[in-house]
Amino acid sequence: MKKLIASLMLSSLMVAGATTMANAAPVRIAFLMYGNKAEFVQLMERYAKEHPAVKQGLAEVTLFDGRYDAAVQNDQGQMAVNSKYDAIIINPMDFEANIDVVTVANEAGIPIVVTNARLNTQDMLSEVVSDDVEGGYLEAKAVLEKLGCKGNVVIIEGPKGGSGEIERGRGNERAISECPEGAVKVLERKTANWSRAEALDLMQNWLTAHPKEIDGVIGQNDEMALGAIEAIKSAGYDVKDFAIAGIDGVTDALRAVKAGEMTSILQDARGQAQGSIDVAMKAVVGDDYKPMSDIWEQYKGKMEWNDGKTKRYDVPWTIVTPENVDALLKDRGY
């Protein structure tokens, strides 16, 4: 009988908490994206809108396009503070410059969560990211394994000063260092700013400068790896003669994996976006809030909710393979 009474009391408290949330004004969240041209960011935006709290009207998420400019993001952070948003989530452009958004949010007493890319501070409420050093290691390892840990590679980097370029670069170097000394030569490394078009131009120049010398391409995101593939094809080479890898798991990269043209390390846009919203909601609503996204069940044992109090959540990577690529494409509606 005591257990029954306790169970009924717990159920009553849960119902009361849910009713309180439903009756309250929606939690207003400003979601600051570094730029919305790339498919990965568009996927994050899609999954943010699909968060159960948003769909049920418990949260309102306003998405901001930072236009790949740290100064623009800082201005948007100040605007979010002035507009009295309940919480701020930032996908930062610059590792150092965008610390300003954390500073102004903290001064205003607004919870701030950092997602996808990182900032050189620990003053945010929490980070919901993926370990970019590991991601850079996994993609470079895929290239080097195909090459047998020998040959010439080029590295197409992300925007200089961003955490993705810094940390994925460290992972790239770690993988190269595991090969015999001098067996792998980095012929070129330069930024293409996450852009497929810029990477295409860059790769065309490198193919001209190093005719028949390049064996592998390490693209620090999929868009740039795909630009390199276009350049290789347009130059009349067989893309399957190269070892190529990227990061993100964008749709065209999934198709290229299926075609045997590259390796992609999938970064979970859904996990990052929805995880960030759950953490922000917990900070605003308080103890009545329980995580509403099913990502916590998906990654149980690898990434625990911990009552929304973990300083850094690392959303796991998935290596895209011929065995899992069809399921991933199906999830995108293809």
Short mmCIF file of C-alpha atoms in Angstrom, two decimals:
data_model
loop_
_atom_site.label_atom_id
_atom_site.label_comp_id
_atom_site.label_asym_id
_atom_site.label_seq_id
_atom_site.Cartn_x
_atom_site.Cartn_y
_atom_site.Cartn_z
CA MET A 1 0.00 0.00 0.00
CA LYS A 2 2.83 2.39 0.87
CA LYS A 3 4.45 1.72 -2.51
CA LEU A 4 1.13 2.39 -4.25
CA ILE A 5 0.66 5.67 -2.40
CA ALA A 6 4.24 6.73 -3.19
CA SER A 7 3.72 5.86 -6.85
CA LEU A 8 0.50 7.85 -7.01
CA MET A 9 2.18 10.83 -5.36
CA LEU A 10 5.06 10.70 -7.85
CA SER A 11 2.65 10.49 -10.76
CA SER A 12 0.73 13.48 -9.39
CA LEU A 13 3.93 15.51 -9.11
CA MET A 14 4.92 14.64 -12.71
CA VAL A 15 1.49 15.63 -14.01
CA ALA A 16 1.60 18.84 -11.99
CA GLY A 17 5.03 19.67 -13.39
CA ALA A 18 3.91 19.03 -16.95
CA THR A 19 0.78 21.12 -16.41
CA THR A 20 2.87 23.98 -15.01
CA MET A 21 5.11 23.93 -18.09
CA ALA A 22 2.14 23.76 -20.45
CA ASN A 23 0.47 26.73 -18.76
CA ALA A 24 3.63 28.87 -18.68
CA ALA A 25 4.73 31.17 -21.49
CA PRO A 26 7.00 29.42 -24.01
CA VAL A 27 10.71 29.53 -23.22
CA ARG A 28 12.31 31.89 -25.74
CA ILE A 29 15.65 30.60 -27.04
CA ALA A 30 17.98 32.51 -29.37
CA PHE A 31 19.97 30.02 -31.47
CA LEU A 32 22.98 31.78 -33.03
CA MET A 33 24.34 29.90 -36.05
CA TYR A 34 27.72 30.88 -37.54
CA GLY A 35 26.17 30.75 -41.05
CA ASN A 36 23.33 28.87 -42.68
CA LYS A 37 24.61 28.15 -46.21
CA ALA A 38 26.13 24.74 -45.40
CA GLU A 39 23.87 21.68 -45.28
CA PHE A 40 25.14 20.67 -41.83
CA VAL A 41 23.93 23.92 -40.30
CA GLN A 42 20.63 23.53 -42.16
CA LEU A 43 20.31 20.07 -40.60
CA MET A 44 20.90 21.55 -37.15
CA GLU A 45 18.18 24.11 -37.83
CA ARG A 46 15.78 21.41 -39.01
CA TYR A 47 16.33 19.26 -35.93
CA ALA A 48 16.02 22.27 -33.62
CA LYS A 49 12.55 22.95 -35.05
CA GLU A 50 11.68 19.26 -34.59
CA HIS A 51 12.53 19.23 -30.88
CA PRO A 52 9.46 18.04 -28.94
CA ALA A 53 9.44 21.15 -26.73
CA VAL A 54 9.28 23.35 -29.84
CA LYS A 55 6.61 21.23 -31.55
CA GLN A 56 4.48 21.25 -28.38
CA GLY A 57 4.75 25.01 -27.97
CA LEU A 58 6.78 24.84 -24.75
CA ALA A 59 9.73 26.57 -26.42
CA GLU A 60 10.17 29.12 -29.19
CA VAL A 61 13.51 28.90 -30.99
CA THR A 62 14.63 31.87 -33.10
CA LEU A 63 17.46 31.01 -35.49
CA PHE A 64 20.02 33.68 -36.38
CA ASP A 65 22.36 33.59 -39.41
CA GLY A 66 25.81 34.81 -38.37
CA ARG A 67 26.89 35.06 -42.02
CA TYR A 68 30.28 33.45 -41.21
CA ASP A 69 31.33 36.60 -39.35
CA ALA A 70 32.29 36.56 -35.67
CA ALA A 71 31.46 40.27 -35.31
CA VAL A 72 27.95 39.65 -36.64
CA GLN A 73 27.47 36.85 -34.11
CA ASN A 74 28.63 39.11 -31.28
CA ASP A 75 26.09 41.74 -32.35
CA GLN A 76 23.37 39.09 -32.47
CA GLY A 77 24.34 37.93 -28.97
CA GLN A 78 23.95 41.47 -27.66
CA MET A 79 20.61 41.76 -29.46
CA ALA A 80 19.43 38.53 -27.83
CA VAL A 81 20.36 39.95 -24.43
CA ASN A 82 18.60 43.27 -25.17
CA SER A 83 15.52 41.35 -26.34
CA LYS A 84 15.50 39.42 -23.05
CA TYR A 85 15.60 35.92 -24.47
CA ASP A 86 15.36 33.27 -21.76
CA ALA A 87 18.38 31.33 -23.06
CA ILE A 88 21.02 31.57 -25.77
CA ILE A 89 22.61 28.75 -27.78
CA ILE A 90 25.61 29.65 -29.92
CA ASN A 91 27.30 27.70 -32.70
CA PRO A 92 30.37 29.96 -32.78
CA MET A 93 32.40 31.06 -35.76
CA ASP A 94 35.59 31.92 -33.87
CA PHE A 95 37.30 30.16 -30.95
CA GLU A 96 38.38 33.44 -29.35
CA ALA A 97 36.31 36.32 -30.75
CA ASN A 98 32.90 34.86 -29.87
CA ILE A 99 33.71 34.60 -26.17
CA ASP A 100 32.05 38.03 -26.07
CA VAL A 101 28.64 36.38 -26.47
CA VAL A 102 29.25 34.27 -23.36
CA THR A 103 30.37 37.35 -21.44
CA VAL A 104 27.31 39.48 -22.24
CA ALA A 105 24.94 36.56 -21.58
CA ASN A 106 26.50 35.90 -18.18
CA GLU A 107 26.36 39.59 -17.27
CA ALA A 108 22.64 39.54 -18.06
CA GLY A 109 22.05 36.31 -16.13
CA ILE A 110 20.95 34.44 -19.26
CA PRO A 111 21.95 30.75 -19.53
CA ILE A 112 24.20 30.17 -22.53
CA VAL A 113 24.99 26.84 -24.19
CA VAL A 114 27.74 26.38 -26.79
CA THR A 115 27.15 23.79 -29.51
CA ASN A 116 28.91 22.19 -32.51
CA ALA A 117 32.06 24.36 -32.40
CA ARG A 118 33.89 25.37 -29.23
CA LEU A 119 35.01 28.54 -27.47
CA ASN A 120 38.21 29.15 -25.52
CA THR A 121 36.40 29.61 -22.21
CA GLN A 122 34.64 27.55 -19.58
CA ASP A 123 32.25 30.33 -18.55
CA MET A 124 29.29 28.96 -20.51
CA LEU A 125 26.60 26.89 -18.80
CA SER A 126 27.48 23.84 -20.90
CA GLU A 127 28.83 22.63 -24.24
CA VAL A 128 27.01 20.13 -26.48
CA VAL A 129 29.63 19.27 -29.07
CA SER A 130 31.52 16.38 -30.64
CA ASP A 131 35.20 15.79 -29.96
CA ASP A 132 36.80 17.42 -33.01
CA VAL A 133 40.25 16.06 -32.20
CA GLU A 134 38.78 12.57 -32.41
CA GLY A 135 36.87 13.46 -35.59
CA GLY A 136 40.03 14.76 -37.26
CA TYR A 137 41.86 11.64 -36.18
CA LEU A 138 39.18 9.31 -37.55
CA GLU A 139 39.05 10.97 -40.97
CA ALA A 140 42.83 11.10 -41.37
CA LYS A 141 43.12 7.50 -40.19
CA ALA A 142 40.65 6.43 -42.89
CA VAL A 143 42.77 8.12 -45.57
CA LEU A 144 46.04 6.73 -44.23
CA GLU A 145 44.71 3.19 -43.88
CA LYS A 146 43.70 3.22 -47.55
CA LEU A 147 47.19 4.46 -48.44
CA GLY A 148 48.94 1.90 -46.26
CA CYS A 149 50.42 4.73 -44.18
CA LYS A 150 52.59 6.05 -47.02
CA GLY A 151 52.28 8.63 -49.76
CA ASN A 152 51.48 12.30 -50.31
CA VAL A 153 48.42 13.99 -48.86
CA VAL A 154 46.84 17.44 -48.86
CA ILE A 155 44.79 18.87 -46.01
CA ILE A 156 41.89 21.23 -46.72
CA GLU A 157 41.31 23.16 -43.51
CA GLY A 158 38.32 24.88 -41.97
CA PRO A 159 38.24 28.65 -41.31
CA LYS A 160 41.38 29.79 -39.53
CA GLY A 161 40.76 30.57 -35.87
CA GLY A 162 37.71 28.33 -35.56
CA SER A 163 37.80 25.44 -33.11
CA GLY A 164 37.00 22.98 -35.91
CA GLU A 165 40.16 23.88 -37.82
CA ILE A 166 42.29 23.90 -34.67
CA GLU A 167 41.07 20.65 -33.12
CA ARG A 168 40.50 18.62 -36.30
CA GLY A 169 43.97 19.69 -37.36
CA ARG A 170 45.36 18.22 -34.15
CA GLY A 171 43.55 14.97 -34.86
CA ASN A 172 44.91 14.94 -38.43
CA GLU A 173 48.44 15.36 -37.11
CA ARG A 174 47.98 12.64 -34.50
CA ALA A 175 46.96 10.11 -37.16
CA ILE A 176 49.89 11.08 -39.40
CA SER A 177 52.31 10.76 -36.47
CA GLU A 178 51.29 7.11 -36.03
CA CYS A 179 52.71 6.26 -39.47
CA PRO A 180 56.44 5.55 -39.88
CA GLU A 181 58.45 8.77 -39.76
CA GLY A 182 58.68 10.39 -43.18
CA ALA A 183 56.34 7.87 -44.83
CA VAL A 184 53.53 10.41 -45.22
CA LYS A 185 54.25 13.82 -46.71
CA VAL A 186 51.79 16.73 -46.44
CA LEU A 187 52.23 18.49 -49.77
CA GLU A 188 49.79 21.32 -49.09
CA ARG A 189 47.44 22.53 -46.36
CA LYS A 190 45.23 25.58 -46.63
CA THR A 191 41.76 26.74 -45.64
CA ALA A 192 38.76 26.58 -47.94
CA ASN A 193 36.46 28.02 -45.24
CA TRP A 194 34.09 25.00 -45.13
CA SER A 195 33.19 25.83 -48.77
CA ARG A 196 32.80 23.27 -51.58
CA ALA A 197 33.45 25.93 -54.21
CA GLU A 198 36.62 27.20 -52.54
CA ALA A 199 37.89 23.64 -52.08
CA LEU A 200 37.27 22.90 -55.77
CA ASP A 201 39.45 25.88 -56.77
CA LEU A 202 42.11 24.96 -54.24
CA MET A 203 42.28 21.34 -55.37
CA GLN A 204 42.45 22.34 -59.02
CA ASN A 205 45.49 24.49 -58.22
CA TRP A 206 47.14 21.68 -56.26
CA LEU A 207 46.55 19.12 -59.02
CA THR A 208 48.28 21.50 -61.42
CA ALA A 209 51.15 22.21 -59.04
CA HIS A 210 51.63 18.54 -58.13
CA PRO A 211 50.62 16.51 -61.21
CA LYS A 212 50.09 12.84 -60.35
CA GLU A 213 51.72 13.33 -56.94
CA ILE A 214 48.68 13.60 -54.63
CA ASP A 215 47.50 10.32 -53.16
CA GLY A 216 45.12 11.42 -50.44
CA VAL A 217 42.84 14.30 -49.46
CA ILE A 218 41.93 15.09 -45.84
CA GLY A 219 39.02 17.52 -45.93
CA GLN A 220 38.16 18.89 -42.51
CA ASN A 221 34.50 18.85 -43.53
CA ASP A 222 32.50 17.00 -46.17
CA GLU A 223 31.75 20.05 -48.28
CA MET A 224 35.46 20.61 -48.88
CA ALA A 225 36.09 16.92 -49.54
CA LEU A 226 33.28 17.01 -52.10
CA GLY A 227 34.84 20.07 -53.75
CA ALA A 228 38.10 18.13 -54.04
CA ILE A 229 36.25 15.24 -55.67
CA GLU A 230 34.74 17.60 -58.25
CA ALA A 231 38.20 18.98 -59.05
CA ILE A 232 39.68 15.50 -59.42
CA LYS A 233 36.92 14.45 -61.80
CA SER A 234 37.13 17.64 -63.85
CA ALA A 235 40.89 17.14 -64.23
CA GLY A 236 40.25 13.73 -65.78
CA TYR A 237 41.50 11.59 -62.89
CA ASP A 238 39.74 8.53 -61.48
CA VAL A 239 38.54 9.61 -58.03
CA LYS A 240 38.81 6.03 -56.77
CA ASP A 241 42.57 6.24 -57.21
CA PHE A 242 42.61 8.74 -54.34
CA ALA A 243 41.96 8.24 -50.61
CA ILE A 244 39.52 10.98 -49.56
CA ALA A 245 37.73 11.70 -46.30
CA GLY A 246 35.60 14.42 -44.74
CA ILE A 247 33.51 15.13 -41.66
CA ASP A 248 29.77 15.76 -41.11
CA GLY A 249 27.80 13.15 -43.02
CA VAL A 250 26.01 15.61 -45.31
CA THR A 251 23.73 14.04 -47.90
CA ASP A 252 26.05 14.34 -50.90
CA ALA A 253 28.86 12.81 -48.84
CA LEU A 254 26.63 9.87 -47.94
CA ARG A 255 26.01 9.36 -51.65
CA ALA A 256 29.75 9.59 -52.35
CA VAL A 257 30.42 6.96 -49.66
CA LYS A 258 27.87 4.70 -51.34
CA ALA A 259 29.64 5.26 -54.67
CA GLY A 260 32.99 4.29 -53.12
CA GLU A 261 34.48 7.76 -53.61
CA MET A 262 35.20 8.85 -50.02
CA THR A 263 34.86 8.20 -46.30
CA SER A 264 32.68 10.45 -44.14
CA ILE A 265 32.66 10.76 -40.36
CA LEU A 266 29.08 11.63 -39.42
CA GLN A 267 28.63 14.41 -36.90
CA ASP A 268 25.18 14.19 -35.33
CA ALA A 269 23.43 17.50 -36.06
CA ARG A 270 20.29 16.23 -34.34
CA GLY A 271 22.17 15.22 -31.21
CA GLN A 272 23.90 18.58 -30.95
CA ALA A 273 20.87 20.76 -31.69
CA GLN A 274 18.31 18.88 -29.61
CA GLY A 275 20.74 18.18 -26.79
CA SER A 276 21.50 21.90 -26.55
CA ILE A 277 17.81 22.77 -26.37
CA ASP A 278 17.22 20.25 -23.58
CA VAL A 279 20.12 21.69 -21.55
CA ALA A 280 18.88 25.26 -22.11
CA MET A 281 15.31 24.28 -21.18
CA LYS A 282 16.49 22.64 -17.96
CA ALA A 283 18.36 25.81 -16.98
CA VAL A 284 15.27 27.97 -17.51
CA VAL A 285 12.45 25.69 -16.31
CA GLY A 286 14.31 24.10 -13.41
CA ASP A 287 13.74 20.75 -11.74
CA ASP A 288 10.32 20.24 -13.35
CA TYR A 289 12.00 19.82 -16.75
CA LYS A 290 12.93 16.37 -17.98
CA PRO A 291 14.75 15.94 -21.32
CA MET A 292 12.27 15.63 -24.17
CA SER A 293 14.55 14.59 -27.04
CA ASP A 294 15.13 10.86 -27.47
CA ILE A 295 18.83 11.42 -28.17
CA TRP A 296 19.57 10.68 -24.51
CA GLU A 297 18.11 7.21 -24.94
CA GLN A 298 19.93 6.80 -28.25
CA TYR A 299 23.30 7.51 -26.64
CA LYS A 300 22.65 5.96 -23.25
CA GLY A 301 25.91 4.63 -21.87
CA LYS A 302 27.91 6.99 -24.11
CA MET A 303 26.42 10.37 -23.21
CA GLU A 304 24.37 10.64 -20.01
CA TRP A 305 21.86 13.39 -19.24
CA ASN A 306 23.11 13.86 -15.66
CA ASP A 307 20.17 16.15 -14.86
CA GLY A 308 21.40 18.67 -17.46
CA LYS A 309 24.42 19.55 -15.31
CA THR A 310 27.34 18.15 -17.33
CA LYS A 311 29.80 20.87 -18.33
CA ARG A 312 30.62 19.22 -21.66
CA TYR A 313 28.49 16.70 -23.53
CA ASP A 314 30.34 14.86 -26.31
CA VAL A 315 27.92 13.60 -28.96
CA PRO A 316 29.48 10.42 -30.46
CA TRP A 317 30.76 10.20 -34.04
CA THR A 318 29.57 7.59 -36.54
CA ILE A 319 31.87 6.34 -39.31
CA VAL A 320 29.75 6.09 -42.47
CA THR A 321 30.24 2.71 -44.14
CA PRO A 322 28.69 0.83 -47.07
CA GLU A 323 26.79 -1.16 -44.42
CA ASN A 324 25.08 1.79 -42.69
CA VAL A 325 24.86 4.39 -45.46
CA ASP A 326 21.46 3.31 -46.80
CA ALA A 327 19.88 3.63 -43.36
CA LEU A 328 21.39 7.10 -42.95
CA LEU A 329 20.08 8.19 -46.35
CA LYS A 330 16.66 6.82 -45.50
CA ASP A 331 16.64 8.92 -42.33
CA ARG A 332 17.10 11.99 -44.56
CA GLY A 333 14.15 10.97 -46.70
CA TYR A 334 16.13 9.40 -49.58
#
